[in-house]
């Protein structure tokens, strides 16, 4: 197969993985480092923020069951990732896997998608890190000026702490993955230690009455408690598991990727599931799930700790461990550091792979000979993410959830089915069991999760994908190393049709969003979606016309 669906051969990917030297990534990561990498990025904003909200609004104490359901869904995708990571042990994650199985155009879509998701994740967590820092410093009597800790939309000027943490994490990555791996391992050790401390100290303050009823009766509205509430809760807490796929982007820095990548992905997922269930069990045991509603639910840990104690004569609970609140916030700050670092690492490695394939300029695939890291890619994302973190509100960044990552998961699961048919003899150290059942369950799970996402998320995804198609049409399609220098490539019409389809989808999602929020509400996203739709509709129609004219001229000649 050639043209826009040309596939990278598995043998070339495997030979690329075997390369060594001053201009290649240094192999320093073992299975323990990979597990730490996975746990470091998975345990982040989700555990410390959304658990209380989900428990109070959808699940009650049964949030533990929601975590189990979500973990099972992640496991399906994780098994598929593990097979590809052992078969194609190179940097790039779902991008590389798609390139080898579904072709260049699909790989570009996935890679561009992942860049967006990692950018938004790093931005959101850095803004949240800034807020936790302000709270922590207030606890020790230090007040930071609001104008320098909030963006213009939140009443400030610029969010300096959010920008600083992005720059610091980027500089650590630029110096090399070995140092960043040690740093990440230390943070993960401290973070897990504090979580276990919370579980152990809180266990004796569990009030079994708080677990009755364990699954609150449905209110009559779908998704609000009852069985449907557990599954809606699973759809929301699913995003607390996102990140295990980031482990696969470090394949070229792994000593023995065929053996260690499956271990890193699956063990990190297992460790996080156990920690999440224990954490949620103690959290809803020491305090009633109804206490996690409203503004206080944003910081569920603080609510739970305030209930770890005995009531005084007036019936007010006196916290037994007032010091624990500061320790937890400190752990969250450290934990967020590891999340930011790993997402920035994953971003730059996906860009590195796309640049090496000729789909992006070679500037992004240059390896610094001293540190043997892609300094240019790291520097680009350091500037982009720090500016976003300093100038946009957390709500805007947070609304762009992991729809793209779920799409990547769906395609990776589908790719396993394709590879088992088209490349059955390719050696792989790990195989997904019960094919085709596991990949199909993974596809269905991810698609269901995507259906829970709001319309404005779809608008931003469609707009980003249209921009990505523009970049590919203007640069990547002409500079691909698999088919260099070709004026016309087979499948170009598919690209144009995809551009037109996304333009139509931009109109549909814009109308859907406006219908959801009300026609009297702000219409900025609707107008933006229409502008992108009609300009790109004209652009891709023009490409079709030009292509037809060039073919006519060639036929006459």
XYZ file of C-alpha atoms in Angstrom:
557
model
C 0.000 0.000 0.000
C 1.337 3.463 -0.898
C 0.250 7.098 -0.980
C -1.190 8.662 2.166
C -1.812 5.200 3.585
C 1.769 4.016 3.151
C 2.864 2.034 6.183
C 6.182 2.027 7.942
C 7.604 -1.476 7.905
C 7.920 -3.254 11.222
C 11.495 -4.251 10.346
C 12.557 -0.614 9.827
C 10.985 0.356 13.139
C 12.770 -2.482 14.902
C 16.107 -1.515 13.319
C 15.493 2.103 14.369
C 14.958 0.822 17.901
C 18.351 -0.928 17.809
C 20.286 2.215 16.815
C 22.810 3.678 19.241
C 25.298 6.524 19.321
C 25.653 10.169 20.282
C 22.717 11.275 18.127
C 20.238 8.755 19.515
C 18.298 8.658 22.762
C 20.185 7.131 25.676
C 18.863 3.783 26.974
C 18.718 4.180 30.743
C 15.223 3.078 31.826
C 14.431 -0.298 33.397
C 11.095 -1.819 34.486
C 11.122 -0.080 37.889
C 11.740 3.310 36.261
C 8.938 2.676 33.759
C 6.476 1.734 36.508
C 7.488 4.888 38.398
C 7.011 6.869 35.178
C 3.502 5.454 34.718
C 2.447 5.866 38.351
C 3.919 9.368 38.336
C 1.682 10.578 35.524
C -1.455 8.565 36.399
C -1.673 9.676 40.033
C -2.228 13.365 39.584
C -5.121 15.771 39.420
C -7.773 13.044 39.237
C -7.221 11.412 42.601
C -6.969 14.665 44.543
C -9.812 16.593 42.923
C -12.595 14.682 41.141
C -13.113 11.819 43.618
C -15.197 13.897 46.023
C -17.334 15.434 43.300
C -18.085 12.055 41.711
C -18.957 10.483 45.077
C -21.320 13.299 46.072
C -23.108 13.637 42.728
C -23.157 10.193 41.120
C -21.936 7.184 43.107
C -21.867 7.646 46.869
C -19.472 5.199 48.592
C -19.656 3.011 45.462
C -17.047 5.239 43.844
C -14.682 2.361 44.593
C -16.691 0.252 42.113
C -16.450 3.062 39.558
C -12.670 2.965 39.859
C -12.699 -0.796 39.282
C -14.942 -0.480 36.198
C -12.757 2.305 34.781
C -9.612 0.285 35.477
C -11.019 -2.691 33.565
C -11.655 -0.421 30.580
C -8.118 0.956 30.823
C -6.760 -2.572 31.059
C -8.225 -3.476 27.654
C -6.406 -0.552 26.041
C -3.318 -1.174 28.185
C -2.998 -4.755 26.959
C -3.180 -3.547 23.353
C -0.561 -0.876 24.057
C 1.652 -3.501 25.697
C 1.589 -5.759 22.620
C 2.573 -2.908 20.323
C 5.207 -1.609 22.739
C 6.888 -5.039 22.748
C 6.523 -5.446 18.969
C 7.428 -1.874 17.926
C 9.716 -0.578 20.710
C 10.289 2.977 19.446
C 9.322 6.431 20.692
C 5.982 7.842 19.576
C 3.310 5.735 21.260
C 0.000 5.409 19.385
C 1.412 7.513 16.540
C 4.072 4.931 15.731
C 1.728 1.983 16.178
C -0.794 3.528 13.780
C 1.943 4.311 11.230
C 2.940 0.650 11.106
C -0.594 -0.703 10.821
C -3.023 1.888 9.435
C -0.826 4.164 7.355
C 0.604 7.674 7.362
C -2.582 9.768 7.319
C -4.128 7.961 10.299
C -0.778 8.143 12.111
C -0.625 11.902 11.526
C -4.138 12.338 12.915
C -3.260 10.335 16.036
C 0.077 12.088 16.568
C -1.448 15.550 16.178
C -4.215 14.476 18.529
C -1.782 13.308 21.209
C 0.177 16.565 21.046
C -3.022 18.443 21.879
C -3.882 16.132 24.775
C -0.424 16.291 26.346
C -0.363 20.089 25.941
C -3.751 20.524 27.612
C -2.861 18.080 30.391
C 0.411 19.841 31.207
C -1.318 23.243 31.100
C -4.200 22.201 33.345
C -2.005 20.531 35.955
C 0.439 23.448 36.078
C -2.439 25.894 36.715
C -3.760 23.600 39.446
C -0.227 23.305 40.877
C -0.111 27.084 41.155
C -3.382 27.143 43.098
C -2.223 24.441 45.520
C 1.026 26.359 46.055
C -0.950 29.473 47.010
C -3.016 27.436 49.514
C 0.087 25.784 50.971
C 1.897 29.094 51.437
C -1.198 30.614 53.045
C -1.030 27.803 55.592
C 2.458 28.907 56.622
C 1.603 32.611 56.671
C 2.833 33.674 53.219
C 0.455 35.548 50.907
C 1.254 35.747 47.199
C -0.333 38.638 45.249
C -3.414 37.549 43.310
C -2.330 39.572 40.285
C 0.716 37.301 39.835
C -1.011 33.981 40.575
C -4.020 34.230 38.252
C -4.604 34.867 34.559
C -6.447 37.970 33.261
C -9.762 36.061 33.049
C -9.507 35.201 36.756
C -8.843 38.775 37.873
C -5.052 38.649 37.759
C -2.357 39.665 35.286
C -0.336 36.493 34.764
C 0.022 33.156 36.573
C 3.739 33.238 37.362
C 3.977 30.052 39.518
C 2.307 27.998 36.766
C 4.827 29.274 34.228
C 7.783 28.679 36.544
C 6.911 25.023 37.214
C 6.627 24.320 33.462
C 10.024 25.918 32.822
C 11.663 24.007 35.689
C 10.284 20.633 34.574
C 11.324 21.338 30.975
C 14.882 22.198 32.018
C 15.126 18.934 33.970
C 13.993 17.025 30.871
C 16.483 18.860 28.660
C 19.342 17.650 30.840
C 18.437 14.032 30.190
C 15.939 11.315 30.991
C 18.256 9.596 33.472
C 18.191 12.594 35.783
C 14.503 13.183 35.199
C 13.804 9.476 35.835
C 15.581 9.666 39.207
C 13.691 12.857 40.066
C 10.392 11.283 39.036
C 11.123 8.124 41.022
C 11.784 10.172 44.158
C 8.540 12.117 43.741
C 6.503 8.959 43.130
C 7.990 7.349 46.252
C 7.016 10.359 48.389
C 3.563 10.622 46.811
C 2.678 6.963 47.344
C 4.041 7.205 50.881
C 1.683 10.055 51.730
C -1.296 8.275 50.131
C -0.569 5.155 52.178
C -0.212 7.342 55.282
C -3.651 8.809 54.572
C -5.101 5.301 54.207
C -3.412 3.828 57.298
C -4.104 6.764 59.634
C -7.638 7.245 58.351
C -8.639 3.577 58.512
C -9.340 3.618 62.267
C -11.634 6.641 61.871
C -13.882 4.935 59.314
C -17.539 5.107 60.340
C -19.340 2.121 58.835
C -22.602 4.105 58.880
C -21.133 6.223 56.075
C -21.233 3.154 53.817
C -25.002 2.718 54.247
C -26.363 2.570 51.632
C -23.233 1.586 49.723
C -25.035 2.158 46.416
C -27.547 4.993 47.028
C -30.900 4.624 45.309
C -31.237 6.307 41.934
C -32.908 9.724 42.156
C -34.965 9.103 39.026
C -32.432 10.850 36.801
C -30.145 8.662 34.712
C -26.617 8.666 36.099
C -27.494 10.040 39.521
C -26.727 7.147 41.882
C -27.830 3.567 41.466
C -26.219 1.295 38.859
C -26.269 3.997 36.173
C -24.487 6.315 38.606
C -21.653 3.818 39.025
C -21.109 3.674 35.265
C -21.349 7.441 34.858
C -18.860 7.758 37.702
C -16.603 5.280 35.900
C -16.778 7.416 32.760
C -15.618 10.441 34.754
C -12.938 8.790 36.908
C -11.664 7.033 33.773
C -9.730 10.205 33.099
C -7.923 9.804 36.415
C -6.197 6.760 34.851
C -5.027 8.482 31.697
C -1.275 8.527 31.381
C -0.257 4.884 31.309
C 0.118 5.252 27.538
C 2.819 7.871 28.160
C 5.083 5.010 29.269
C 5.156 3.688 25.705
C 6.590 6.986 24.402
C 9.850 6.238 26.253
C 10.504 2.939 24.447
C 13.746 4.111 22.827
C 15.133 5.074 26.226
C 14.363 1.644 27.709
C 17.145 -0.904 28.203
C 15.023 -3.935 27.255
C 11.796 -2.574 25.735
C 10.324 -5.903 24.600
C 10.317 -7.206 28.164
C 9.996 -3.996 30.167
C 7.315 -2.016 28.270
C 4.416 -4.413 29.043
C 5.599 -4.542 32.666
C 5.741 -0.751 32.895
C 2.263 -0.235 31.429
C 0.325 -2.981 33.207
C 2.020 -2.825 36.617
C 1.638 0.965 36.828
C -2.067 0.536 36.008
C -2.460 -2.155 38.696
C -0.623 -0.121 41.356
C -2.767 2.941 40.676
C -6.019 0.958 40.761
C -5.206 -0.470 44.195
C -4.209 2.962 45.524
C -7.331 4.611 44.080
C -9.707 2.045 45.581
C -8.051 2.211 49.020
C -7.991 6.007 48.928
C -11.664 6.276 47.915
C -12.708 3.671 50.501
C -11.106 5.621 53.355
C -12.272 8.983 52.004
C -15.952 7.985 51.907
C -15.605 6.071 55.175
C -14.344 8.888 57.379
C -16.859 11.381 55.951
C -20.325 10.966 54.444
C -20.344 11.276 50.663
C -22.827 14.160 51.021
C -20.071 16.263 52.625
C -18.114 16.329 49.372
C -20.668 18.424 47.492
C -20.250 22.053 46.469
C -17.038 24.043 46.606
C -15.491 21.901 49.350
C -15.689 18.859 47.096
C -12.895 20.285 44.951
C -10.507 19.468 47.817
C -11.914 16.154 49.110
C -8.728 15.281 50.967
C -9.077 18.293 53.243
C -12.707 17.347 54.002
C -11.715 13.780 54.872
C -8.801 14.813 57.092
C -11.017 17.237 59.019
C -13.194 14.225 59.930
C -10.267 12.150 61.197
C -10.678 12.806 64.905
C -13.047 12.589 67.863
C -15.868 15.017 68.718
C -15.397 17.380 71.658
C -18.034 18.273 74.270
C -19.890 20.469 71.771
C -19.912 17.712 69.142
C -17.340 19.382 66.882
C -14.727 16.952 65.546
C -11.199 17.845 66.611
C -8.789 16.661 63.895
C -6.327 14.096 65.208
C -3.755 14.908 62.512
C -3.861 18.640 61.648
C -0.346 18.326 60.218
C -1.590 15.817 57.647
C -3.418 18.478 55.633
C -0.184 20.347 54.907
C 1.603 17.075 54.144
C -1.100 16.060 51.655
C -0.978 19.433 49.880
C 2.806 19.138 49.722
C 2.435 15.649 48.231
C -0.032 16.993 45.666
C 2.456 19.703 44.703
C 5.197 17.104 44.272
C 2.837 14.745 42.470
C 1.798 17.436 40.031
C 5.487 18.010 39.254
C 5.824 14.429 38.051
C 2.628 14.680 35.967
C 3.848 17.868 34.269
C 7.272 16.356 33.627
C 5.988 13.122 32.082
C 3.416 14.860 29.868
C 6.090 17.267 28.613
C 8.357 14.279 27.930
C 5.603 12.496 25.998
C 4.866 15.629 23.938
C 8.430 16.084 22.800
C 8.888 12.387 21.967
C 5.799 12.306 19.736
C 7.057 15.430 17.932
C 10.469 13.755 17.644
C 8.967 10.726 15.901
C 6.844 12.828 13.539
C 9.860 14.954 12.622
C 12.054 11.909 11.975
C 9.407 10.668 9.552
C 9.530 13.960 7.629
C 6.011 15.027 8.593
C 7.390 17.955 10.618
C 10.570 20.004 9.988
C 13.891 18.281 10.932
C 14.470 21.021 13.520
C 12.336 19.019 15.972
C 14.267 15.748 15.622
C 17.738 17.101 16.351
C 19.273 15.419 19.394
C 21.594 17.442 21.622
C 24.929 15.586 21.583
C 25.765 16.505 25.172
C 22.502 15.585 26.884
C 21.181 13.301 24.102
C 17.681 14.722 24.386
C 15.474 16.532 21.803
C 16.213 19.986 23.213
C 14.433 21.864 20.411
C 11.144 20.023 20.950
C 11.449 20.470 24.709
C 12.112 24.193 24.280
C 9.110 24.630 21.968
C 6.715 23.027 24.427
C 8.314 24.827 27.361
C 7.431 28.154 25.735
C 3.978 27.093 24.483
C 2.769 25.396 27.666
C 4.192 28.054 30.001
C 2.416 30.814 28.045
C -0.858 28.877 28.075
C -0.502 28.173 31.803
C 0.206 31.814 32.557
C -2.500 33.385 30.428
C -5.582 31.128 30.233
C -7.975 30.028 33.002
C -7.999 26.470 34.307
C -11.617 26.035 33.243
C -10.785 26.586 29.570
C -7.801 24.232 29.745
C -9.705 21.645 31.753
C -12.701 21.569 29.411
C -10.516 20.097 26.680
C -10.584 16.624 28.193
C -9.003 13.454 26.911
C -11.253 12.901 23.911
C -8.228 12.653 21.641
C -6.506 10.139 23.876
C -9.661 8.025 23.920
C -9.683 8.190 20.122
C -6.062 7.036 20.150
C -6.965 4.160 22.478
C -9.781 3.147 20.137
C -7.495 3.065 17.110
C -4.744 1.173 18.947
C -7.268 -1.502 19.938
C -8.448 -1.645 16.315
C -4.838 -1.842 15.131
C -4.284 -5.023 17.161
C -7.101 -6.686 15.228
C -5.559 -5.528 11.940
C -2.020 -6.647 12.816
C -3.151 -10.100 13.918
C -4.587 -10.576 10.411
C -1.985 -8.780 8.286
C 1.216 -9.434 10.279
C 0.685 -12.659 12.240
C 4.349 -13.753 12.067
C 5.962 -10.575 13.436
C 7.718 -11.501 16.712
C 6.320 -9.867 19.843
C 7.323 -10.520 23.441
C 3.758 -9.968 24.637
C 0.430 -10.899 23.040
C -3.035 -9.665 23.957
C -5.027 -12.652 25.246
C -8.512 -13.569 23.995
C -8.305 -11.740 20.666
C -10.662 -10.445 19.252
C -12.678 -10.109 22.492
C -10.234 -7.869 24.411
C -9.612 -5.352 21.568
C -13.333 -5.159 20.751
C -14.178 -4.521 24.414
C -11.481 -1.824 24.438
C -12.979 -0.154 21.357
C -16.506 -0.218 22.787
C -15.360 1.081 26.187
C -13.454 4.026 24.719
C -16.253 4.968 22.318
C -18.755 4.923 25.188
C -16.489 7.205 27.218
C -16.256 9.631 24.298
C -20.052 9.822 24.152
C -20.096 11.240 27.698
C -17.994 14.260 26.691
C -19.649 17.679 26.153
C -20.144 19.428 22.819
C -17.603 22.208 23.406
C -14.907 19.549 23.783
C -15.821 18.195 20.368
C -15.657 21.719 18.871
C -12.092 22.238 20.105
C -11.063 18.795 18.901
C -12.490 19.381 15.408
C -10.808 22.799 15.124
C -7.464 21.375 16.255
C -7.757 18.512 13.768
C -8.522 20.959 10.938
C -5.353 22.879 11.823
C -3.474 19.569 11.820
C -4.764 18.676 8.358
C -3.586 22.097 7.151
C -0.053 21.409 8.447
C -0.020 17.956 6.863
C -1.368 19.242 3.530
C 1.132 22.127 3.441
C 4.262 20.308 4.688
C 4.003 16.672 5.742
C 2.462 15.291 2.562
C 5.394 16.685 0.527
C 8.249 15.778 2.875
C 7.320 12.271 4.010
C 10.470 10.135 4.058
C 8.531 7.114 2.827
C 7.495 8.903 -0.390
C 9.719 12.005 -0.709
C 9.431 14.611 -3.448
C 6.176 13.367 -4.971
C 3.960 16.111 -6.402
C 0.828 14.000 -6.187
C 0.326 11.121 -3.801
C -2.275 8.421 -3.980
C -5.041 9.083 -1.463
C -4.857 12.881 -1.713
C -8.590 12.910 -2.426
C -9.173 11.133 0.906
C -7.386 14.004 2.670
C -9.612 16.545 0.915
C -12.783 14.620 1.733
C -11.657 14.312 5.360
C -11.129 18.085 5.469
C -14.632 18.666 4.092
C -16.100 16.143 6.560
C -14.398 17.877 9.499
C -15.701 21.232 8.213
C -19.249 19.875 8.241
C -18.627 18.390 11.690
C -17.484 21.819 12.880
C -20.903 23.223 11.951
C -22.732 20.317 13.606
C -20.763 20.501 16.876
C -21.187 24.282 16.973
C -24.968 23.977 16.664
C -25.008 21.071 19.150
C -23.094 23.108 21.718
C -25.326 26.160 21.300
C -28.433 24.005 21.603
C -27.021 22.567 24.840
C -26.145 25.885 26.515
C -29.120 27.812 25.112
C -29.477 30.218 22.202
C -29.353 33.222 24.533
C -25.912 32.196 25.855
C -22.531 33.383 24.543
C -22.065 32.436 20.875
C -18.271 32.730 20.615
C -17.701 29.008 20.071
C -20.557 28.852 17.555
C -19.095 31.723 15.514
C -15.589 30.232 15.728
C -16.806 26.828 14.576
C -18.634 28.419 11.616
C -15.571 30.476 10.598
C -13.345 27.388 10.629
C -15.996 25.348 8.848
C -16.574 27.662 5.889
C -12.935 28.721 5.374
C -11.778 25.100 5.368
C -14.684 23.980 3.227
C -13.554 26.513 0.629
C -9.881 25.513 1.024
C -10.413 21.782 0.496
C -12.872 22.347 -2.358
C -10.168 24.503 -3.971
C -7.606 21.698 -3.481
C -9.953 19.263 -5.217
C -10.411 21.664 -8.149
C -6.657 22.325 -8.461
C -5.904 18.613 -8.320
C -8.399 17.957 -11.124
C -6.908 20.765 -13.250
C -3.345 19.470 -12.787
C -4.405 15.978 -13.819
C -6.012 17.386 -16.995
C -2.812 19.273 -17.868
C -0.677 16.167 -17.289
C -2.977 14.094 -19.498
C -2.697 16.649 -22.333
C 1.093 16.624 -22.081
